[in-house]
CSV table of C-alpha atoms and ligand atoms in Angstrom, one decimal:
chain,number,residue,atom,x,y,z
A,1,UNK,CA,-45.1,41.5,24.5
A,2,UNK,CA,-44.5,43.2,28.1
A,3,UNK,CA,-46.6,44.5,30.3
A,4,UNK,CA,-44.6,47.6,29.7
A,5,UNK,CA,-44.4,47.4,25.6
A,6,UNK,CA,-48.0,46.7,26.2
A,7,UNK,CA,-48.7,49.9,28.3
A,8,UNK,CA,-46.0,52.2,25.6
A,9,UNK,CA,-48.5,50.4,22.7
A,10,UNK,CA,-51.9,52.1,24.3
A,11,UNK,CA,-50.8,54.9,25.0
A,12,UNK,CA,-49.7,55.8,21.5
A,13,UNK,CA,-53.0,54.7,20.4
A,14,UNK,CA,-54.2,57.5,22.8
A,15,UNK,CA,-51.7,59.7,21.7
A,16,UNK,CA,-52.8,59.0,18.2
A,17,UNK,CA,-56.3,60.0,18.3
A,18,UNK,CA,-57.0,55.9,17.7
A,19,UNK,CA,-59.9,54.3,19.0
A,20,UNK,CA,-59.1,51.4,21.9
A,21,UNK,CA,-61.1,48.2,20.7
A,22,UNK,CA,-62.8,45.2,22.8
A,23,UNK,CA,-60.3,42.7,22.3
A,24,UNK,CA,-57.3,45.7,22.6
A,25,UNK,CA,-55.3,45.4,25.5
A,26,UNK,CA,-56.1,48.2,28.3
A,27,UNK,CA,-55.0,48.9,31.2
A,28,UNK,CA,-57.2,47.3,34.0
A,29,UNK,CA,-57.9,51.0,36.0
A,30,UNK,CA,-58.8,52.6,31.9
A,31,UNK,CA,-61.1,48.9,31.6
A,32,UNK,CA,-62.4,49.9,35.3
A,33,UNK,CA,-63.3,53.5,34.7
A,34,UNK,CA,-64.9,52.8,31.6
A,35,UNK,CA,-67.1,50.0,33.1
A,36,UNK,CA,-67.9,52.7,35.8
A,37,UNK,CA,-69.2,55.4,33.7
A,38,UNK,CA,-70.5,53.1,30.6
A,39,UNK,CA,-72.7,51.4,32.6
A,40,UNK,CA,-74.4,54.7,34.6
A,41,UNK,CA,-74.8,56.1,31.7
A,42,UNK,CA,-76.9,53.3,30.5
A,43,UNK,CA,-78.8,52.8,33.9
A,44,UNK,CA,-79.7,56.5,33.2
A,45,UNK,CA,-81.1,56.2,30.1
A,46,UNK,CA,-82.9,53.5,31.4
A,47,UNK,CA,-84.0,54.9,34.7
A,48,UNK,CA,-84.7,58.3,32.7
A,49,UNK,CA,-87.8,56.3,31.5
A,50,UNK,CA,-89.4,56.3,34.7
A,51,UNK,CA,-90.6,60.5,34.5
A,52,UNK,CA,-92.0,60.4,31.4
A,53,UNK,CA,-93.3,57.2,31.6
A,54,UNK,CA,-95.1,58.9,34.2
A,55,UNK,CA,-97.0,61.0,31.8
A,56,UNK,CA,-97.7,58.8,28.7
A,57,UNK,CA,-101.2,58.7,29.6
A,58,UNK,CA,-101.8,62.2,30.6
A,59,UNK,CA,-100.2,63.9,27.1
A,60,UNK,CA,-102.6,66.7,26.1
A,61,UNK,CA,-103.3,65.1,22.6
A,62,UNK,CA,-102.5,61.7,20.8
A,63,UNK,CA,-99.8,64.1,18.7
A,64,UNK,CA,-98.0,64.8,22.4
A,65,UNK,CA,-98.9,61.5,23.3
A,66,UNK,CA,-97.2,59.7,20.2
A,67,UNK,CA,-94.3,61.8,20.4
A,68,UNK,CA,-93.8,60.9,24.0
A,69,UNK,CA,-93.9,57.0,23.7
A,70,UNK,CA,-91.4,57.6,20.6
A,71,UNK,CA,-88.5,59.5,22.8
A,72,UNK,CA,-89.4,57.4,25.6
A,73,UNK,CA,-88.5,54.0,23.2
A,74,UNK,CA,-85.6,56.0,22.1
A,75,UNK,CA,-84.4,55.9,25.7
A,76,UNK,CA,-84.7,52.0,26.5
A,77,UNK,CA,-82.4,51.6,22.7
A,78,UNK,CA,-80.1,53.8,24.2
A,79,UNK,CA,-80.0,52.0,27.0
A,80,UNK,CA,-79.5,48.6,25.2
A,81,UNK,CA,-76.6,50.4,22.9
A,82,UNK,CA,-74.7,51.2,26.3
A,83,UNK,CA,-75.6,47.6,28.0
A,84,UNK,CA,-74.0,46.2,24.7
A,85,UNK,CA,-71.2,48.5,24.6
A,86,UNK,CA,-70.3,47.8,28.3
A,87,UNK,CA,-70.7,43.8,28.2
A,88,UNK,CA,-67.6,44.3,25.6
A,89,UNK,CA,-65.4,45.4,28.6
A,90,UNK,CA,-66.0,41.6,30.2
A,91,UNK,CA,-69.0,42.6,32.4
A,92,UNK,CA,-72.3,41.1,32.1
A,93,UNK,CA,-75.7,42.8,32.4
A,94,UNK,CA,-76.9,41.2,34.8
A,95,UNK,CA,-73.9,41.9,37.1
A,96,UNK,CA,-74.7,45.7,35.7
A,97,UNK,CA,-78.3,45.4,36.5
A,98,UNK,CA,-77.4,43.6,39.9
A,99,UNK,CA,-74.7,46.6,41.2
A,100,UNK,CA,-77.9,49.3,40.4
A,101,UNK,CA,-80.3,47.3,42.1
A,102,UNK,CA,-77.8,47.0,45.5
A,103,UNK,CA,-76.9,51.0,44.9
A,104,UNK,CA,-73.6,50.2,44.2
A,105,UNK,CA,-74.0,51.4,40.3
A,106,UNK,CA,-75.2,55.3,39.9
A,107,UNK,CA,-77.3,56.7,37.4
A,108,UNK,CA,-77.4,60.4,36.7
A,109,UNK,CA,-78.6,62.6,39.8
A,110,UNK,CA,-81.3,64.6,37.9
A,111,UNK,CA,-84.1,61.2,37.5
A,112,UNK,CA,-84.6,61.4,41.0
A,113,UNK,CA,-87.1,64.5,40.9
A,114,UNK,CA,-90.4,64.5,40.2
A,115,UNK,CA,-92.6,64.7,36.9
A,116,UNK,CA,-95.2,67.3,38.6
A,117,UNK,CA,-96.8,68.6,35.4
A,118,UNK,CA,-96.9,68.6,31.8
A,119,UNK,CA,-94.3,71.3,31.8
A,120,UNK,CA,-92.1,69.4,33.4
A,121,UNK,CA,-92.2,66.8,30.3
A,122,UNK,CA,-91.3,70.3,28.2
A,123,UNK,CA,-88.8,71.0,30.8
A,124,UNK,CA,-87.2,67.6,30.7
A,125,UNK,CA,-86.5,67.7,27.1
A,126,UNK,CA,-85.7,70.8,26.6
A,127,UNK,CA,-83.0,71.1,29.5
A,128,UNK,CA,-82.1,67.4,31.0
A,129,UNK,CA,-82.0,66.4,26.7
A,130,UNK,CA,-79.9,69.3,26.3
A,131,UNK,CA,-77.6,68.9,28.6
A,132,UNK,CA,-77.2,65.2,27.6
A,133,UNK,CA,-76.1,66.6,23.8
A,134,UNK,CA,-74.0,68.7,24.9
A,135,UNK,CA,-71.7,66.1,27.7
A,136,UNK,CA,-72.5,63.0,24.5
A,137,UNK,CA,-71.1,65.4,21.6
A,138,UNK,CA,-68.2,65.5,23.4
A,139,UNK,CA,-68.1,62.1,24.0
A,140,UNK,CA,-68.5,61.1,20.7
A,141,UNK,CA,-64.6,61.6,20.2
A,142,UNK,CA,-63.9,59.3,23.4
A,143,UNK,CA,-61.5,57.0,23.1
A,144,UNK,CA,-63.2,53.5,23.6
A,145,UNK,CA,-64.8,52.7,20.0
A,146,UNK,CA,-67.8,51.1,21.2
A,147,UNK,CA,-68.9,54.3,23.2
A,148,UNK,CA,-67.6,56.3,20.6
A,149,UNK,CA,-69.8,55.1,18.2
A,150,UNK,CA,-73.0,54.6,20.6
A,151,UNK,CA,-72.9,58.2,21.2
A,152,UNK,CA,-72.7,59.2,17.4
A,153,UNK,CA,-75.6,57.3,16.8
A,154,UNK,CA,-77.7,58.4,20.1
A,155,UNK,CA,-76.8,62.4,19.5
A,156,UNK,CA,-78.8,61.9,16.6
A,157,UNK,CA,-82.0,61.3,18.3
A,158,UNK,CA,-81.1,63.1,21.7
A,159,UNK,CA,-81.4,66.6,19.0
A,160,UNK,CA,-85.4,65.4,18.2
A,161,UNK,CA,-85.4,65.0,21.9
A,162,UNK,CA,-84.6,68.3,23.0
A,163,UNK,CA,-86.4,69.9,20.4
A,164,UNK,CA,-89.4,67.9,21.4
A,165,UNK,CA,-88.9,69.6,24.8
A,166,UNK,CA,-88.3,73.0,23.5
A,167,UNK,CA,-92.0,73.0,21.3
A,168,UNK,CA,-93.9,72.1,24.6
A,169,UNK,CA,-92.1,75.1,26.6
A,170,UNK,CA,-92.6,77.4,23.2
A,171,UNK,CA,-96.2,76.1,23.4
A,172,UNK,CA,-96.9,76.9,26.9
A,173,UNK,CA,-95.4,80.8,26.9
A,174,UNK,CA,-97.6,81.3,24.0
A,175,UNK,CA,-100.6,80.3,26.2
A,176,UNK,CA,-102.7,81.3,28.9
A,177,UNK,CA,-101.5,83.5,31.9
A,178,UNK,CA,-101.7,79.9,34.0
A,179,UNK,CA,-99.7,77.9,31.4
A,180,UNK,CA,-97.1,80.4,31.4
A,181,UNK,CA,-96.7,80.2,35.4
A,182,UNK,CA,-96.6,76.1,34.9
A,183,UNK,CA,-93.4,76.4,32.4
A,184,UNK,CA,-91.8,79.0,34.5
A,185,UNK,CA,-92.8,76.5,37.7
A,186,UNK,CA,-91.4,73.9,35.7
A,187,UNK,CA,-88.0,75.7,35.0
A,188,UNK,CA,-87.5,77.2,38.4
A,189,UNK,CA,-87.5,72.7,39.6
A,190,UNK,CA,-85.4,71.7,37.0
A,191,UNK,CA,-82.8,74.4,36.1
A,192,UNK,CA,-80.4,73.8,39.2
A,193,UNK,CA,-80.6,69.9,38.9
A,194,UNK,CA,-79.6,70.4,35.6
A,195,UNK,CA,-76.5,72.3,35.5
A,196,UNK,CA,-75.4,69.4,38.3
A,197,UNK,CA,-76.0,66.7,35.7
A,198,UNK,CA,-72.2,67.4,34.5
A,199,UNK,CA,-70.9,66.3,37.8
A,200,UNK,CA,-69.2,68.4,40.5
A,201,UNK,CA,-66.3,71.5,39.6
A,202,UNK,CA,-63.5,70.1,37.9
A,203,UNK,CA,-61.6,70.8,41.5
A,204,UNK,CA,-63.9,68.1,43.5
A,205,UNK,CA,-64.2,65.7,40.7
A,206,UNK,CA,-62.3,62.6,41.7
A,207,UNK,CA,-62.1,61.0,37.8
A,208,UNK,CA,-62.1,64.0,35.5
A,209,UNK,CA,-57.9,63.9,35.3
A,210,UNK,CA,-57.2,60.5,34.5
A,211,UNK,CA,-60.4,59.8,32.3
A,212,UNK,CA,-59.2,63.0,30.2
A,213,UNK,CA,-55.6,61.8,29.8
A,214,UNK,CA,-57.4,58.6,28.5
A,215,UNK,CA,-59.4,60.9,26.3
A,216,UNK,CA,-62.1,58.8,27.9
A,217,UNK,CA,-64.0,62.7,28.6
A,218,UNK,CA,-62.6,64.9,26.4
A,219,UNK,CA,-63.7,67.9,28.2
A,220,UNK,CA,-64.0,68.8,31.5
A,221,UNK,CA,-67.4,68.8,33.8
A,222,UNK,CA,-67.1,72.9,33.8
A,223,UNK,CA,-66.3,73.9,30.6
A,224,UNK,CA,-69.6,71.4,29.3
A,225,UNK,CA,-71.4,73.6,32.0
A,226,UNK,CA,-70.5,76.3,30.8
A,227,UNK,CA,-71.5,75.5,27.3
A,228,UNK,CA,-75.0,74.9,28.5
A,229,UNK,CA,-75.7,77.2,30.4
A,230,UNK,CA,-74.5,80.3,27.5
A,231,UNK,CA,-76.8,77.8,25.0
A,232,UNK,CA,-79.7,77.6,27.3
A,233,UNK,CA,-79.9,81.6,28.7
A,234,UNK,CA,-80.5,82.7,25.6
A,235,UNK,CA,-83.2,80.1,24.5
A,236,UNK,CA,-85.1,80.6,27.9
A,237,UNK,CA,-84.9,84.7,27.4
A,238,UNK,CA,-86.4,84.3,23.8
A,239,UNK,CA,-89.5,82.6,25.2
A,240,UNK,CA,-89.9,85.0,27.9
A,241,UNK,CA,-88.8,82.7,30.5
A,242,UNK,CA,-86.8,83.8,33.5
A,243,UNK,CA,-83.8,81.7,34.9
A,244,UNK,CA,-84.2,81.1,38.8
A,245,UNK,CA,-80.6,82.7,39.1
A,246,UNK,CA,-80.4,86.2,40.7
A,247,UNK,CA,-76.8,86.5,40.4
A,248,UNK,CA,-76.8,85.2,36.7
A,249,UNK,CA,-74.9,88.2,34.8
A,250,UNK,CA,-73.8,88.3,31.5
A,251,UNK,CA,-69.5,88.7,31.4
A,252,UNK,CA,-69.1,91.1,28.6
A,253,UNK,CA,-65.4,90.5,29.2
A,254,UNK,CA,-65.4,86.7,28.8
A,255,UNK,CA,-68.2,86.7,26.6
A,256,UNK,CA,-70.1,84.1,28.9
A,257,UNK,CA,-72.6,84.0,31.6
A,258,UNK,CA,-72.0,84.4,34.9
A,259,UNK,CA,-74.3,81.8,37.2
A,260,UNK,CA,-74.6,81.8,41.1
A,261,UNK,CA,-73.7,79.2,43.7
A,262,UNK,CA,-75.0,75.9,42.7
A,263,UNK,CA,-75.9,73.5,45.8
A,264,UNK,CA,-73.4,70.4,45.9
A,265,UNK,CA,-75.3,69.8,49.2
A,266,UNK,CA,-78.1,68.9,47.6
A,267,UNK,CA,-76.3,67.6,44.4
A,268,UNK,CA,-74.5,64.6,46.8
A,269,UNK,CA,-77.6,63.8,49.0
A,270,UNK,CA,-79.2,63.3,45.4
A,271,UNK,CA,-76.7,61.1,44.5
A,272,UNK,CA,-75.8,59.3,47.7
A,273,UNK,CA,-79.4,57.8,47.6
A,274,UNK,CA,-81.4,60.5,49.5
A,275,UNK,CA,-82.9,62.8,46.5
A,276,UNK,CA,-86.8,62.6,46.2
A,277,UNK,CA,-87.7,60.1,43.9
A,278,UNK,CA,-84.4,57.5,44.9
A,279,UNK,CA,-86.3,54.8,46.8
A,280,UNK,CA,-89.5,55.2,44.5
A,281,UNK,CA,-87.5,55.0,41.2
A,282,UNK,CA,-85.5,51.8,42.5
A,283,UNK,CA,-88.4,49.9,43.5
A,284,UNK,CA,-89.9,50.4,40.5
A,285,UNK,CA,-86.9,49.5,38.6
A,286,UNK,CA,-86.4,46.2,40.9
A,287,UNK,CA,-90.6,45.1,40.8
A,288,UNK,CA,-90.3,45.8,37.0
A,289,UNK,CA,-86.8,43.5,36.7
A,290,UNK,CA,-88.9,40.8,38.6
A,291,UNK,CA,-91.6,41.0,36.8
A,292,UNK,CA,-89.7,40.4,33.4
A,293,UNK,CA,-87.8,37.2,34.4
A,294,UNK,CA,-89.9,35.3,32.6
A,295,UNK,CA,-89.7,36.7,29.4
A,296,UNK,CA,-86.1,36.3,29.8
A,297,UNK,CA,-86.2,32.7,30.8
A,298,UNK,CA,-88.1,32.2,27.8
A,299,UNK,CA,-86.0,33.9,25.3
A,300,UNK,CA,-83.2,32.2,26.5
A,301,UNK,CA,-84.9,28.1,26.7
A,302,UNK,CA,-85.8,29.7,22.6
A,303,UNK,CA,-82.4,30.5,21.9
A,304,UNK,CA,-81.2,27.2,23.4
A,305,UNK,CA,-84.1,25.4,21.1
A,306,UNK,CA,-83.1,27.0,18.1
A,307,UNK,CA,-79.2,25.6,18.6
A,308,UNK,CA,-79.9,22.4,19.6
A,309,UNK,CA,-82.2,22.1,16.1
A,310,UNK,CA,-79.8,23.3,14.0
A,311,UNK,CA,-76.7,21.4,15.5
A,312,UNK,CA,-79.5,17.8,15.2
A,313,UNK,CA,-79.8,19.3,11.7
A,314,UNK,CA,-76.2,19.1,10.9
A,315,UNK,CA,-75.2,15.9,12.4
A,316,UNK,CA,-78.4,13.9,10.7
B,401,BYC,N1,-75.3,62.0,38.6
B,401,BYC,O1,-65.3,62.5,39.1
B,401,BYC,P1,-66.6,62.8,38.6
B,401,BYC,C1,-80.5,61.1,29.3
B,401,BYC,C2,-70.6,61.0,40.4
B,401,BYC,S1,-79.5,60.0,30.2
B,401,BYC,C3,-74.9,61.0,39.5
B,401,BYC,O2,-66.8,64.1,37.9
B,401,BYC,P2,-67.0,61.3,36.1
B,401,BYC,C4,-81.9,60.9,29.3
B,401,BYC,C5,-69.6,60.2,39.6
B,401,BYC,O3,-70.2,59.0,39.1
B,401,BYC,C6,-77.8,60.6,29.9
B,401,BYC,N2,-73.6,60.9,39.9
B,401,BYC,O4,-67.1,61.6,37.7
B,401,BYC,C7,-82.5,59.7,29.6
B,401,BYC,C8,-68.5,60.0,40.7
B,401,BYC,O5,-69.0,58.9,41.6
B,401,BYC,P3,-68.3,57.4,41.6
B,401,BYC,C9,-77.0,60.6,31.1
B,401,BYC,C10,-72.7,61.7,39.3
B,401,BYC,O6,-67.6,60.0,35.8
B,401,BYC,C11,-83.9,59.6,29.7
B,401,BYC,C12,-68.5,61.2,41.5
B,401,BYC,O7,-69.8,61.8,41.3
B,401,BYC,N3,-75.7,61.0,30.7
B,401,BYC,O8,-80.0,61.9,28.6
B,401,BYC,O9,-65.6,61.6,35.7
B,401,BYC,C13,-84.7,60.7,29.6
B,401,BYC,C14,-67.4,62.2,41.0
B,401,BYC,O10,-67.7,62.7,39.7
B,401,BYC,C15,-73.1,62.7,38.5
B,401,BYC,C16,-74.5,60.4,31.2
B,401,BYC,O11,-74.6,59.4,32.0
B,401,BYC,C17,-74.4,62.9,38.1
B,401,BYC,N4,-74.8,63.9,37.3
B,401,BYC,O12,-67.9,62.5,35.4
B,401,BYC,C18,-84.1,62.0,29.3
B,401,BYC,C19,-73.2,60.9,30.7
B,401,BYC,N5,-71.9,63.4,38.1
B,401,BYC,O13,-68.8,56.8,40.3
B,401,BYC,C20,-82.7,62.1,29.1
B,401,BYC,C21,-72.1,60.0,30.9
B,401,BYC,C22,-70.9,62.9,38.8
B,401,BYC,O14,-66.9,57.5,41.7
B,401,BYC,N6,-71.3,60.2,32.0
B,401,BYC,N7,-71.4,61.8,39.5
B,401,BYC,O15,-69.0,56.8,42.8
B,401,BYC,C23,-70.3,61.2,32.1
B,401,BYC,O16,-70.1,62.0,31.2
B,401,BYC,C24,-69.6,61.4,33.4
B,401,BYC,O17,-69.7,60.1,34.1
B,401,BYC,C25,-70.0,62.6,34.3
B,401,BYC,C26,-69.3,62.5,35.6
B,401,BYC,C27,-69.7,63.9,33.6
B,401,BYC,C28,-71.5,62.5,34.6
């Protein structure tokens, strides 16, 4: 076939609503893009560990405490699906792992603020977790099958993560007069940082465009904003929580709500390197990495044991 036929081929795939495979040809911009945002999203997961890590041993019973370590094990496997699902574009991870530790690879803006409390543990869940569902249901019907089918699976468990989040906020409103002010601390630090998590307006966004014609995002970073932020009002007002928005104003005419100016100031010195927690959650990441080399080098002299038995095996 020709480059061209090949070209005319994928893009009726596209067209069709089919799912591109590993060993389908792509174009080597779709194969770049999808390397791009594959691989922060599994940095995020990973670095997303670091918060909550933060407060395994601070959870205010072993019921908080077991429920923590669970979602925080459910973030490294979602990490591993995406490291997996990337290393099938013809990238390895420690090329992946190498780009994050130089800053060349991003991971999402909103792991770079602090953990203050054990609101902010409610917090996290409840809005960081549910702003993941809401940008991974969409991606479920991307168009590369491996992150298609990562995401169906990770959706799944992202829903016990949010609701996890949500019981610790409900918990905290229906407490003392200085519990209440910790969640409402708590959401005043995280709402803003969370609306950013779905990228910059669909005007400044430099990918949204081409990765939609690819059906790589199959929405754009506004309208998934939007969907959060109409889901997430109404949650917060139920509990008696107020959203750190003076202009927020319901729209009776387009039946959503309104929000103020959100900071892209703030949202690209976050994600340029100079957000609160950068350096801190890097080092870690890099000390961490170092730290682990041996178990790697281990695994992989077993691995190499265990072939050269079985190939001794067959040739005796
Ligand atoms: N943070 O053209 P745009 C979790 C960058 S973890 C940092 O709109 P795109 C969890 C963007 O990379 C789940 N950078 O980009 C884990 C680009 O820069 P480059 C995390 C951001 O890719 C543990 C530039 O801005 N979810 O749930 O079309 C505990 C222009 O942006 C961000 C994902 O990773 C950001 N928020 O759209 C708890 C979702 N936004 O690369 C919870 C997967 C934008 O050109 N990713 N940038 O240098 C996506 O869906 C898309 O990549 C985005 C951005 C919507 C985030």
């Amino acid at each position: 076939m020709t480059e061209e036929e090949k070209l005319t081929r994928f893009n009726s795939k596209i067209d069709k609503e089919e799912k591109i495979e590993p060993k389908d040809w792509m174009p080597d911009a779709y194969r770049k893009t999808m390397i791009r945002q594959l691989s922060q999203h599994a940095h995020s997961e990973v670095i997303g560990m670091q918060p909550e890590g933060n407060w395994v041993l601070r959870a205010p019973s072993l019921r908080a405490k077991k429920i923590l370590l669970a979602k925080i094990q459910d973030e490294g496997g979602h990490g591993l699906y995406l490291y997996s699902a990337t290393e099938t574009l013809g990238i390895d991870r420690d090329e992946m792992i190498q780009q994050l530790h130089e800053g060349k690879a991003k991971y999402s803006n909103i792991f770079n603020y602090p953990a203050l409390t054990w609101a902010d543990i409610g917090a996290i869940g409840w809005l960081v977790d549910g702003a993941a569902i809401v940008n991974q249901i969409s991606l479920q019907r991307t168009s590369y099958g491996p992150y298609s089918r990562g995401m169906i699976r990770i959706c799944k468990e992202e829903s016990f993560h949010q609701r996890q989040g949500y019981e610790i906020m409900v918990t905290m409103m229906n407490g003392t007069p200085e519990q209440k002010q910790m969640a409402q601390d708590a959401m005043n630090r995280w709402w803003w940082p969370s609306l950013m998590m779905f990228g910059p307006p669909d005007n400044d966004s430099s990918h949204t465009k081409q990765s939609m014609r690819w059906k790589i995002k199959r929405e754009s970073n506004d309208v998934l904003r939007q969907r959060f932020i109409d889901k997430t009002v109404d949650q917060a007002h139920f509990i008696g929580l107020t959203v750190p928005d003076k202009d927020l104003k319901f729209n009776k005419s387009t039946g959503h709500w309104d929000i103020g100016k959100i900071n892209w100031d703030e949202f690209h010195e976050v994600i340029n390197g100079n957000g609160p927690c950068n350096k801190q959650r890097l080092a870690h990441h890099i000390k961490v990495h170092n730290e682990g080399r041996w178990v790697r080098e281990a695994a992989m002299a077993f691995a190499e044991n265990e072939t050269r038995t079985k190939k001794e095996l067959v040739t005796h």
